[in-house]
């Protein structure tokens, strides 16, 4: 027999009497409103405002919830609009007691804490609409049961930066998702996570408002109160929820009207255009004139954001409350193919590594049969790198998330951690790496096993190690230079692995100092090396004799940040300076005048040669990355990386996979991988600090044939202070 609302009210009052508490006026009011809805033939829903509840109200309310399944109540909404005194565990128990009739959960009080959010994400809820505004999620990781949810609102979650790979697997029926005013930035990981939502048709990271006279009044009526207060809690054991950043308080009015649990999707006509959006013309260029963005997350400022999302999520019908029309999809497809790569080497479809290995083995057997008849050639005109590049594409396509972990070192008796500042891969042994520290130490490690092979302490002779370079023909030797001018050559085979006191000069050659050094580089014959620093001069040293041969003065108008020899021409080198110039020089011409000079609009952070010396890659402050022909300095390619308008956003770029791709990293942003021939972006890699709320600044960046590795800092204030070596194996890209 169905329990009517009047009976529910009587039972609630009886329960309050048994528990010796007064009936909560808010609950009685909600029961009365539900009765009115029933009499008006509306959906008989009950709203519980937990702001009005105290811990003492919970016991009789639990008793009431036990009757819901057999009652006239069709749906129960649980809301929280302001600061709440109710214990978070009681709030969770209440929502679970309501069970299958739970329809809407609307929470925006961050004071419930990390255990509350963790419980929701790990156990799930039976609701259809879930709003977690101002939540302290840092990395989204839903794992519980959310089978009924069709709308999820995470607006104003200002700590939210990223997603776990499978965070949405538990929401197969999710249709609407809103993440306005979060800190989401990475297009690739965002799309990879959202692609697990087969029913998703509405998505927003910002809210576009039509610019007419009504906008002003709307903004005035939904003003956000920017009263900000700090809130610090112990979160050392919780890597998914951030409790150190600021949070906002909002007025009770909904900032974004028209997207509630009861509002259906906006109707579309046959062409996919909405009558309400008639003013939205065919050209997206008109959007900026007719619409105003509100509460945009950083991802919205990524270049070609809208086109990328539309092309990558083909089932979307509405993005940022703007309809997606047929013309939008066509334009997005064109923009994506022009500025982005789906997979390396123009692969169109993902293929498994096993499949490619099987094809290679089958072809190998076939070639052996044919080899006795005629000379081997690569199939269908394919290059000798076909299979290595195919494996690269397969590995990259297998996951959008890089394998990211800080290196921890064993094999050295130290009572303190390292503070790395610079590192270089070994030119022939892919497992070896040398890094220099802010304390003047030089450490050779096997970065695959994380074992220290050689350790050179500072011993008061060096400050921060800023210059490192391996010799190519003598692979056990390397040059190390520090910012106090010290320059030494070491043989790692003559250096002990463990710290056993003073070492003396094991395998060490000392060169004349170069004041305020920032860069060293050895030529292709291992005969000479160059040093540059915070001056306009470059010094040339003879490795065999240990003498400084010459100092080339006034090579630039500003200090020379980096000097690099060509990889194959022992007399050719390039310099980059904060005077905006990159110059090519030839020792055979006694460098007085450069072979050519190319200029950037800002100071140049670095320059390097492609492995075959066909190009030079110049990186200037704030993402100005250009590729030039090494033979004459003609501009070959400008990489389309959006600036941040920050004079402190130092950008560094290197080649990887021969000269197929480049990696570019900046102090204030994530790392980008771009095709070196077309400039198209293949992938962005976001980095996270080990401490909650910390930023990671790229200080040094290198690409090897197997991984992308970088040195990052997690210091808020000082971008020149390093914390750890952070290797990022982003799969082999071969070739």
XYZ file of C-alpha atoms in Angstrom:
735
model
C 0.000 0.000 0.000
C 1.327 3.434 -0.971
C 2.109 5.691 1.980
C 0.584 9.130 1.495
C 2.406 12.326 2.457
C 0.174 13.033 5.450
C 1.110 9.644 6.896
C 4.798 10.377 6.212
C 4.480 13.586 8.197
C 2.815 11.795 11.119
C 5.513 9.152 11.160
C 8.223 11.808 11.059
C 6.713 13.641 14.053
C 6.414 10.347 15.982
C 10.054 9.582 15.253
C 11.110 13.009 16.493
C 9.174 12.378 19.712
C 10.938 9.017 20.204
C 14.360 10.591 19.629
C 13.457 13.493 21.912
C 14.051 16.209 19.282
C 11.768 18.883 17.868
C 10.572 18.332 14.291
C 12.665 20.342 11.859
C 10.566 23.151 10.385
C 12.368 22.894 7.052
C 11.419 19.207 6.700
C 7.792 19.932 7.618
C 7.718 22.744 5.061
C 9.135 20.448 2.368
C 6.499 17.803 3.081
C 3.790 20.463 2.774
C 5.206 21.660 -0.571
C 5.299 18.062 -1.832
C 1.606 17.728 -0.952
C 0.847 20.911 -2.905
C 2.722 19.575 -5.945
C 0.738 16.360 -5.783
C -2.569 18.224 -5.632
C -1.505 20.288 -8.665
C -0.669 17.090 -10.547
C 3.001 18.009 -10.653
C 5.950 15.727 -9.960
C 5.689 14.913 -6.267
C 9.226 15.782 -5.216
C 10.632 16.484 -1.788
C 13.462 18.950 -1.277
C 15.823 18.595 1.692
C 17.932 21.671 2.374
C 20.769 20.361 4.511
C 21.792 23.930 5.393
C 18.835 23.857 7.819
C 19.790 20.537 9.426
C 21.733 19.839 12.596
C 23.226 16.542 13.674
C 20.318 15.979 16.080
C 17.836 16.066 13.154
C 19.390 13.090 11.383
C 17.975 10.122 13.355
C 14.253 10.892 12.764
C 15.071 11.939 9.188
C 16.645 8.508 8.595
C 13.418 6.913 9.799
C 11.493 9.081 7.342
C 13.777 8.078 4.453
C 13.071 4.388 5.120
C 9.462 5.031 4.058
C 10.217 6.844 0.780
C 10.320 3.760 -1.453
C 6.734 2.844 -0.513
C 5.418 6.416 -0.472
C 3.882 8.920 -2.878
C 7.182 10.784 -3.022
C 8.505 10.371 -6.568
C 11.856 12.151 -6.234
C 14.031 13.642 -3.507
C 16.420 16.546 -4.040
C 19.199 17.268 -1.547
C 20.589 20.775 -1.679
C 23.251 22.794 0.066
C 23.448 26.499 -0.762
C 25.527 28.033 2.013
C 27.669 27.166 5.007
C 26.451 23.974 6.654
C 26.771 22.807 10.279
C 25.721 19.233 9.525
C 28.441 16.605 9.870
C 29.636 15.411 6.445
C 29.239 11.725 7.378
C 25.606 12.343 8.306
C 25.027 14.130 4.994
C 26.454 11.160 3.080
C 24.413 8.661 5.089
C 21.287 10.690 4.414
C 21.816 10.675 0.653
C 22.448 6.928 0.649
C 19.375 6.274 2.808
C 17.177 8.006 0.215
C 18.451 5.428 -2.282
C 16.811 5.117 -5.703
C 14.479 8.120 -5.349
C 17.443 10.468 -4.994
C 17.209 12.777 -8.009
C 19.303 15.924 -7.480
C 22.326 16.468 -5.227
C 23.445 20.097 -5.217
C 26.425 20.872 -2.958
C 28.602 23.947 -2.895
C 29.995 24.118 0.635
C 33.693 23.113 0.541
C 33.834 22.722 4.312
C 32.643 19.098 4.106
C 36.299 18.126 3.590
C 38.401 15.586 1.744
C 36.839 12.445 3.255
C 33.414 13.592 2.088
C 34.559 14.073 -1.515
C 36.597 10.876 -1.483
C 33.580 8.890 -0.320
C 31.406 10.305 -3.114
C 34.028 9.643 -5.806
C 34.838 6.114 -4.617
C 31.364 4.828 -3.665
C 29.153 6.843 -5.995
C 25.590 8.145 -5.630
C 22.224 7.081 -7.038
C 21.264 10.614 -8.130
C 20.531 11.785 -11.670
C 21.982 15.289 -11.272
C 25.129 15.986 -9.251
C 26.443 19.483 -8.592
C 29.718 19.806 -6.696
C 30.477 23.490 -6.994
C 33.586 24.874 -5.328
C 34.784 21.320 -4.715
C 38.410 20.691 -3.780
C 39.125 18.026 -6.373
C 42.575 18.459 -7.837
C 42.597 15.440 -10.136
C 39.202 14.021 -11.016
C 38.933 10.303 -10.269
C 35.373 8.958 -10.034
C 35.337 5.220 -9.367
C 31.991 4.509 -7.659
C 28.568 3.715 -9.117
C 26.986 6.651 -10.962
C 24.742 4.659 -13.282
C 21.794 7.075 -13.141
C 23.628 10.371 -13.432
C 22.935 12.368 -16.587
C 24.134 15.828 -15.464
C 27.354 16.704 -13.626
C 28.263 20.259 -12.631
C 31.759 21.007 -11.275
C 31.744 24.774 -11.871
C 34.064 26.941 -9.771
C 36.199 23.973 -8.689
C 39.264 26.174 -8.796
C 41.659 23.394 -7.736
C 40.670 21.009 -10.543
C 43.562 20.700 -13.008
C 43.375 17.249 -14.605
C 41.674 13.879 -14.961
C 42.547 10.304 -14.205
C 42.439 8.293 -17.416
C 39.314 6.296 -16.512
C 37.593 8.856 -14.290
C 34.355 8.839 -16.326
C 34.084 5.101 -17.027
C 31.484 4.790 -14.262
C 29.091 7.324 -15.871
C 27.775 5.682 -19.064
C 24.607 7.816 -19.117
C 26.166 11.224 -18.492
C 24.788 13.681 -21.057
C 25.698 17.103 -19.647
C 28.984 18.166 -18.054
C 29.969 21.647 -16.889
C 33.441 22.636 -15.653
C 33.468 26.434 -15.874
C 36.066 28.345 -13.878
C 38.284 25.323 -13.192
C 42.015 25.058 -13.928
C 41.752 22.474 -16.722
C 44.290 23.260 -19.468
C 45.308 20.158 -21.441
C 43.292 19.526 -24.609
C 44.555 15.986 -25.141
C 44.004 14.479 -21.699
C 40.666 16.252 -21.438
C 39.421 14.786 -24.709
C 40.802 11.351 -23.810
C 38.852 11.370 -20.536
C 35.649 12.758 -22.085
C 35.730 10.261 -24.938
C 34.832 7.589 -22.353
C 31.367 9.206 -22.099
C 29.269 7.680 -24.916
C 26.156 9.736 -24.089
C 27.807 13.161 -23.690
C 26.102 15.776 -25.858
C 26.446 19.008 -23.847
C 29.777 20.273 -22.510
C 30.953 23.606 -21.231
C 34.160 25.071 -19.888
C 32.804 28.619 -20.220
C 29.465 30.341 -20.645
C 28.837 32.474 -23.731
C 26.379 35.312 -23.188
C 24.752 37.136 -26.033
C 25.744 40.810 -25.978
C 22.508 42.772 -25.852
C 20.845 45.110 -23.392
C 19.645 42.217 -21.245
C 23.181 41.024 -20.500
C 23.939 43.885 -18.134
C 20.889 43.228 -15.990
C 21.634 39.494 -15.912
C 25.213 40.037 -14.781
C 24.042 42.429 -12.077
C 21.530 39.903 -10.733
C 24.036 37.049 -10.574
C 27.135 38.779 -9.340
C 29.710 36.561 -7.720
C 30.835 37.596 -4.311
C 34.603 37.408 -4.512
C 35.016 37.162 -0.772
C 37.987 34.847 -0.622
C 39.370 33.157 2.419
C 42.254 30.771 2.936
C 41.683 27.272 4.122
C 44.578 24.963 4.952
C 44.134 21.376 6.016
C 46.393 18.388 6.317
C 46.294 16.642 2.955
C 49.637 14.881 2.847
C 47.971 11.496 2.365
C 45.542 12.646 -0.308
C 46.854 13.279 -3.793
C 43.486 13.721 -5.440
C 41.894 16.520 -3.416
C 43.364 19.986 -2.924
C 42.722 21.746 0.375
C 45.297 24.504 0.134
C 43.889 26.821 -2.530
C 41.364 29.603 -2.205
C 37.628 29.092 -2.412
C 34.771 31.397 -3.284
C 31.366 32.061 -1.772
C 28.511 32.614 -4.196
C 25.075 34.142 -3.946
C 22.217 31.655 -3.839
C 21.114 32.617 -7.339
C 22.349 30.351 -10.090
C 25.105 32.053 -12.078
C 24.161 30.026 -15.165
C 20.375 30.007 -15.621
C 18.527 27.546 -17.793
C 20.477 24.352 -17.133
C 18.705 22.596 -14.289
C 17.664 18.999 -13.839
C 14.211 19.722 -15.225
C 15.236 21.623 -18.364
C 15.454 19.352 -21.449
C 18.048 19.760 -24.138
C 17.389 22.693 -26.414
C 15.492 21.724 -29.536
C 17.280 21.861 -32.826
C 15.961 22.202 -36.345
C 16.995 19.886 -39.147
C 20.175 21.821 -39.888
C 21.299 21.649 -36.277
C 20.697 25.367 -35.746
C 18.628 26.653 -32.860
C 16.026 29.374 -33.161
C 17.402 31.003 -30.007
C 20.778 31.272 -31.696
C 19.623 32.805 -34.960
C 22.045 35.662 -34.420
C 24.927 33.205 -34.401
C 26.239 33.601 -37.939
C 28.124 31.115 -40.100
C 31.452 32.715 -39.294
C 32.908 31.963 -35.874
C 34.819 35.223 -36.176
C 31.551 36.980 -35.341
C 31.225 35.218 -32.000
C 33.672 37.529 -30.256
C 31.598 40.530 -31.348
C 28.187 39.150 -30.408
C 28.965 37.024 -27.378
C 30.893 37.486 -24.153
C 32.684 34.650 -22.385
C 31.965 34.201 -18.687
C 33.869 32.062 -16.150
C 36.180 30.477 -18.743
C 38.570 27.713 -17.701
C 42.162 28.058 -19.016
C 41.578 25.372 -21.637
C 39.300 27.832 -23.458
C 42.315 30.040 -24.205
C 44.206 27.267 -25.977
C 44.519 28.063 -29.649
C 41.756 26.414 -31.716
C 40.135 25.077 -28.539
C 36.591 24.956 -29.936
C 37.589 23.280 -33.198
C 39.748 20.733 -31.351
C 36.902 19.750 -29.028
C 34.320 19.517 -31.821
C 36.593 17.432 -34.046
C 37.626 15.123 -31.194
C 34.162 14.595 -29.662
C 31.876 14.000 -32.677
C 28.762 13.248 -30.585
C 28.672 16.701 -28.979
C 25.652 18.830 -29.863
C 26.398 21.844 -27.689
C 29.718 23.303 -26.529
C 29.853 26.195 -24.057
C 26.083 26.671 -24.481
C 26.554 27.303 -28.221
C 25.041 24.797 -30.667
C 27.338 22.724 -32.856
C 26.082 22.925 -36.414
C 27.078 21.061 -39.533
C 29.172 24.002 -40.695
C 30.966 24.050 -37.330
C 31.898 20.380 -37.662
C 33.201 20.900 -41.192
C 35.293 23.856 -40.092
C 36.595 21.972 -37.046
C 37.724 19.057 -39.201
C 39.684 21.407 -41.443
C 41.281 23.310 -38.572
C 42.258 20.085 -36.803
C 43.980 18.639 -39.880
C 45.793 21.938 -40.442
C 47.114 22.521 -36.917
C 47.110 19.153 -35.148
C 48.303 15.586 -35.634
C 46.146 12.730 -34.391
C 49.047 10.256 -34.431
C 52.735 10.576 -35.386
C 53.819 10.297 -39.002
C 50.321 11.053 -40.356
C 48.834 7.786 -39.144
C 45.044 7.980 -39.294
C 44.075 5.019 -37.128
C 45.418 3.460 -33.970
C 47.049 0.059 -34.293
C 48.377 -2.235 -31.603
C 52.071 -2.862 -31.087
C 51.473 -6.615 -31.357
C 49.848 -6.200 -34.771
C 52.790 -4.194 -36.112
C 55.324 -6.696 -34.748
C 53.398 -9.533 -36.392
C 53.420 -7.730 -39.746
C 57.150 -7.117 -39.408
C 57.826 -10.782 -38.727
C 55.636 -11.889 -41.635
C 57.425 -9.459 -43.944
C 60.799 -10.611 -42.647
C 60.013 -14.229 -43.558
C 58.757 -13.145 -46.976
C 61.927 -11.122 -47.607
C 64.127 -14.103 -46.754
C 62.350 -16.156 -49.411
C 62.760 -13.376 -51.971
C 66.350 -12.487 -51.083
C 67.839 -15.271 -53.176
C 66.107 -13.925 -56.287
C 66.783 -10.180 -56.126
C 68.111 -7.455 -53.890
C 65.877 -6.437 -50.972
C 63.945 -3.214 -51.081
C 61.572 -1.776 -48.510
C 57.906 -2.608 -49.122
C 55.874 -0.235 -51.281
C 58.587 2.383 -51.212
C 58.558 2.514 -47.416
C 61.718 3.815 -45.769
C 64.015 1.836 -43.525
C 62.375 3.614 -40.591
C 58.864 2.411 -41.446
C 58.488 -0.126 -38.659
C 60.209 1.927 -35.979
C 57.923 4.843 -36.799
C 54.912 2.530 -36.892
C 55.777 1.284 -33.422
C 56.095 4.883 -32.281
C 52.621 5.714 -33.550
C 51.177 2.598 -31.920
C 52.782 3.286 -28.554
C 51.764 6.923 -28.568
C 48.213 6.010 -29.513
C 47.919 3.492 -26.693
C 47.654 6.207 -24.028
C 47.341 9.982 -23.875
C 48.872 10.075 -20.402
C 52.679 9.876 -20.174
C 54.375 7.626 -17.664
C 55.526 10.265 -15.231
C 57.574 9.787 -12.085
C 60.414 11.530 -10.269
C 63.709 9.652 -10.183
C 64.887 8.366 -6.842
C 68.518 7.405 -6.550
C 70.291 4.506 -4.858
C 73.951 3.597 -4.587
C 75.243 6.752 -2.926
C 75.641 7.383 0.806
C 74.149 10.846 1.202
C 72.297 12.418 4.080
C 70.453 14.926 1.857
C 68.578 14.973 -1.409
C 69.833 16.372 -4.684
C 68.758 19.684 -6.186
C 69.323 19.124 -9.933
C 69.741 22.090 -12.247
C 71.014 20.710 -15.556
C 71.221 17.300 -17.233
C 72.408 15.644 -20.434
C 71.835 12.208 -21.937
C 74.799 10.095 -22.920
C 75.312 10.255 -26.705
C 75.642 6.485 -27.207
C 74.344 4.736 -24.068
C 70.621 5.503 -23.776
C 70.509 4.414 -20.134
C 73.078 6.938 -18.895
C 72.540 10.517 -17.841
C 74.610 13.122 -16.053
C 73.087 15.896 -13.998
C 74.542 18.853 -12.163
C 73.042 20.364 -9.036
C 72.516 23.742 -7.477
C 75.077 22.678 -4.871
C 77.835 22.111 -7.428
C 77.633 18.291 -7.525
C 77.973 16.252 -10.721
C 76.167 12.892 -10.699
C 76.190 10.155 -13.354
C 73.226 7.810 -13.151
C 71.600 4.922 -14.939
C 68.149 6.501 -15.207
C 66.535 3.179 -16.126
C 67.657 1.390 -12.950
C 67.921 4.634 -10.921
C 71.430 3.680 -9.754
C 74.181 6.224 -9.247
C 77.329 5.268 -11.156
C 79.588 8.206 -10.301
C 79.350 11.043 -7.819
C 81.496 14.192 -7.841
C 80.955 16.375 -4.786
C 81.266 20.129 -4.896
C 84.050 20.336 -2.285
C 83.669 24.102 -2.335
C 85.035 24.366 -5.871
C 81.761 24.824 -7.750
C 78.436 26.558 -7.360
C 75.386 25.720 -9.477
C 76.310 23.448 -12.392
C 74.823 25.061 -15.517
C 76.923 23.535 -18.311
C 77.319 19.825 -19.098
C 78.450 18.080 -22.276
C 79.574 14.512 -23.016
C 82.423 13.786 -25.401
C 81.331 11.642 -28.328
C 84.496 9.730 -29.240
C 85.506 9.277 -25.614
C 82.167 8.293 -24.070
C 83.472 8.079 -20.508
C 84.413 11.766 -20.437
C 82.361 14.909 -19.929
C 82.818 18.648 -19.451
C 81.142 20.350 -16.469
C 80.925 24.106 -15.898
C 79.418 26.081 -13.044
C 78.167 29.621 -12.643
C 81.277 30.648 -10.670
C 83.378 29.991 -13.796
C 84.810 26.579 -12.882
C 85.406 24.290 -15.884
C 86.505 20.665 -15.519
C 86.765 17.522 -17.602
C 85.943 14.252 -15.815
C 86.423 10.597 -16.695
C 83.558 8.729 -15.041
C 85.523 5.473 -15.044
C 87.977 7.048 -12.603
C 85.421 8.453 -10.172
C 84.172 6.421 -7.171
C 80.456 5.678 -6.928
C 80.136 6.294 -3.200
C 81.006 9.270 -1.054
C 84.064 8.292 0.969
C 85.480 11.682 1.863
C 87.674 13.933 -0.279
C 88.245 12.557 -3.737
C 91.201 14.549 -4.915
C 91.308 14.984 -8.716
C 90.293 11.535 -9.930
C 90.169 11.675 -13.745
C 89.877 15.462 -13.660
C 91.357 18.162 -15.907
C 90.870 21.813 -14.881
C 90.575 24.593 -17.467
C 90.876 28.352 -17.142
C 87.744 29.800 -15.615
C 84.986 31.527 -17.554
C 83.126 33.956 -15.293
C 79.351 33.664 -14.895
C 79.185 30.624 -17.152
C 75.825 29.399 -18.471
C 76.689 27.024 -21.336
C 79.410 24.667 -22.614
C 79.502 22.552 -25.757
C 82.040 20.185 -27.374
C 82.584 19.987 -31.138
C 82.010 16.857 -33.220
C 85.692 15.803 -33.160
C 86.096 16.096 -29.362
C 88.993 18.507 -29.941
C 87.488 21.834 -28.862
C 84.755 23.179 -26.658
C 83.094 26.573 -26.247
C 81.862 28.360 -23.133
C 79.436 31.280 -22.863
C 77.741 33.085 -20.012
C 76.462 36.388 -18.685
C 78.717 38.376 -21.005
C 78.977 39.177 -24.693
C 82.015 36.909 -25.079
C 82.632 33.274 -26.018
C 85.766 31.322 -25.012
C 87.357 28.541 -27.094
C 89.243 25.733 -25.303
C 91.523 22.942 -26.540
C 90.580 19.674 -24.838
C 93.865 17.865 -25.545
C 96.149 20.555 -24.156
C 93.725 21.844 -21.503
C 94.371 25.437 -22.588
C 92.087 28.293 -23.468
C 92.904 29.182 -27.067
C 90.963 32.397 -27.548
C 88.168 34.635 -26.265
C 85.871 36.055 -28.942
C 84.609 39.385 -27.656
C 81.436 41.383 -28.319
C 79.749 38.664 -30.358
C 76.351 39.999 -29.285
C 74.866 43.176 -27.855
C 73.568 41.269 -24.816
C 74.697 38.295 -22.776
C 74.965 34.963 -24.594
C 72.705 32.379 -23.018
C 73.633 29.294 -25.099
C 76.409 28.288 -27.484
C 76.157 25.113 -29.598
C 78.510 23.409 -32.036
C 77.062 21.715 -35.107
C 76.712 17.937 -34.824
C 78.895 17.119 -37.835
C 80.881 20.245 -38.754
C 83.621 20.753 -36.134
C 84.118 24.463 -36.905
C 80.494 25.639 -37.155
C 78.662 26.923 -34.080
C 75.637 29.041 -33.170
C 74.980 31.486 -30.355
C 71.715 32.759 -28.911
C 71.390 35.940 -26.897
C 68.831 37.964 -24.996
C 69.631 40.776 -27.444
C 66.996 38.996 -29.664
C 69.612 37.619 -32.115
C 70.765 34.125 -33.078
C 74.040 34.043 -34.989
C 75.910 31.383 -36.960
C 79.725 31.370 -36.838
C 82.635 29.536 -38.500
C 85.942 29.118 -36.658
C 87.754 28.893 -39.999
C 86.810 32.518 -40.625
C 88.130 33.691 -37.229
C 84.718 34.732 -35.889
C 84.571 38.458 -36.374
C 81.473 38.578 -38.545
C 78.744 35.931 -38.338
C 77.792 33.753 -41.288
C 74.256 35.053 -40.781
C 72.045 36.584 -38.115
C 68.361 35.903 -37.473
C 66.251 37.810 -34.986
C 63.321 37.158 -32.667
C 60.891 39.657 -31.200
C 62.065 38.767 -27.670
C 65.224 37.530 -26.017
C 66.460 34.123 -27.192
C 66.679 31.481 -24.487
C 68.444 28.837 -26.570
C 69.401 27.465 -29.962
C 70.275 23.960 -31.183
C 71.060 22.123 -34.421
C 68.960 19.336 -35.862
C 70.786 15.973 -35.697
C 71.647 16.197 -39.406
C 72.629 19.908 -39.171
C 70.058 20.847 -41.794
C 68.173 23.194 -39.443
C 68.658 25.282 -36.350
C 65.894 25.661 -33.791
C 65.657 28.976 -31.937
C 63.516 29.484 -28.825
C 62.750 32.961 -27.530
C 60.896 34.097 -24.433
C 57.146 33.304 -24.312
C 56.765 30.508 -26.863
C 58.412 32.132 -29.871
C 59.899 29.047 -31.542
C 61.280 29.192 -35.083
C 63.183 26.831 -37.369
C 65.759 28.127 -39.861
C 67.808 26.568 -42.630
C 71.326 26.135 -41.236
C 72.936 26.826 -44.582
C 71.823 30.461 -44.896
C 69.398 31.304 -42.097
C 66.246 31.388 -44.189
C 63.098 30.986 -42.108
C 61.685 27.505 -42.587
C 58.893 27.282 -40.013
C 57.231 29.290 -37.255
C 55.644 27.073 -34.611
C 52.153 28.288 -33.833
C 52.353 28.347 -30.014
C 50.221 30.965 -28.306
C 52.117 33.459 -26.109
C 51.165 34.089 -22.488
C 52.272 37.744 -22.503
C 54.742 36.969 -19.717
C 58.324 38.226 -19.917
C 59.320 35.451 -17.491
C 57.957 32.579 -19.598
C 61.340 31.214 -20.695
C 60.944 28.724 -23.537
C 63.295 25.862 -24.403
C 62.992 23.582 -27.431
C 64.877 20.519 -28.659
C 64.655 17.986 -31.454
C 63.541 14.424 -30.882
C 63.266 11.343 -33.129
C 66.055 12.639 -35.289
C 64.498 15.812 -36.618
C 60.969 14.469 -37.002
C 59.564 16.252 -33.944
C 60.451 18.940 -31.455
C 59.627 19.275 -27.767
C 59.061 22.745 -26.386
C 58.639 23.609 -22.733
C 58.150 26.913 -20.937
C 58.433 28.061 -17.349
C 54.730 28.712 -16.917
C 53.153 26.043 -19.129
C 53.033 22.419 -20.140
C 55.307 20.746 -22.701
C 54.336 20.583 -26.350
C 55.359 18.067 -29.016
C 55.182 19.422 -32.564
C 56.029 18.068 -36.001
C 59.303 19.638 -37.141
C 58.221 19.679 -40.784
C 54.677 21.048 -40.523
C 54.534 22.617 -37.055
C 51.366 20.684 -36.223
C 50.924 19.885 -32.534
C 50.991 16.200 -31.718
C 50.526 16.246 -27.966
C 50.761 18.413 -24.838
C 52.162 17.018 -21.603
C 51.030 18.553 -18.328
C 53.207 18.315 -15.234
C 52.131 18.305 -11.633
C 54.073 19.111 -8.498
C 54.451 16.594 -5.722
C 52.856 19.023 -3.263
C 49.235 20.034 -3.584
C 48.766 23.454 -5.069
C 52.366 23.560 -6.336
C 53.363 24.628 -9.820
C 56.010 22.894 -11.893
C 58.382 25.039 -13.923
C 60.393 23.576 -16.793
C 64.047 24.442 -16.289
C 65.791 21.959 -18.530
C 64.389 19.822 -21.301
C 65.881 17.074 -23.445
C 64.607 14.478 -25.892
C 66.232 11.083 -26.327
C 65.321 8.261 -28.738
C 63.178 6.559 -26.118
C 61.606 9.146 -23.818
C 60.905 12.781 -23.148
C 62.743 13.736 -19.996
C 62.791 17.015 -18.220
C 63.999 18.712 -15.096
C 61.234 20.548 -13.255
C 60.909 22.865 -10.297
C 57.983 22.944 -7.881
C 59.023 26.171 -6.174
C 56.327 28.878 -6.300
C 58.535 31.892 -5.872
C 61.815 31.083 -7.540
C 61.828 29.580 -10.996
C 65.583 29.086 -10.814
C 65.285 26.715 -7.863
C 65.090 23.038 -8.816
C 63.590 20.225 -6.848
C 63.898 16.906 -8.631
C 64.688 15.130 -11.847
C 61.396 14.222 -13.412
C 61.630 11.705 -16.267
C 58.612 11.525 -18.507
C 58.751 8.361 -20.647
C 56.230 9.230 -23.326
C 56.798 6.015 -25.245
C 59.394 5.475 -27.930
C 58.831 7.522 -31.040
C 61.473 5.646 -33.007
C 63.176 6.533 -36.290
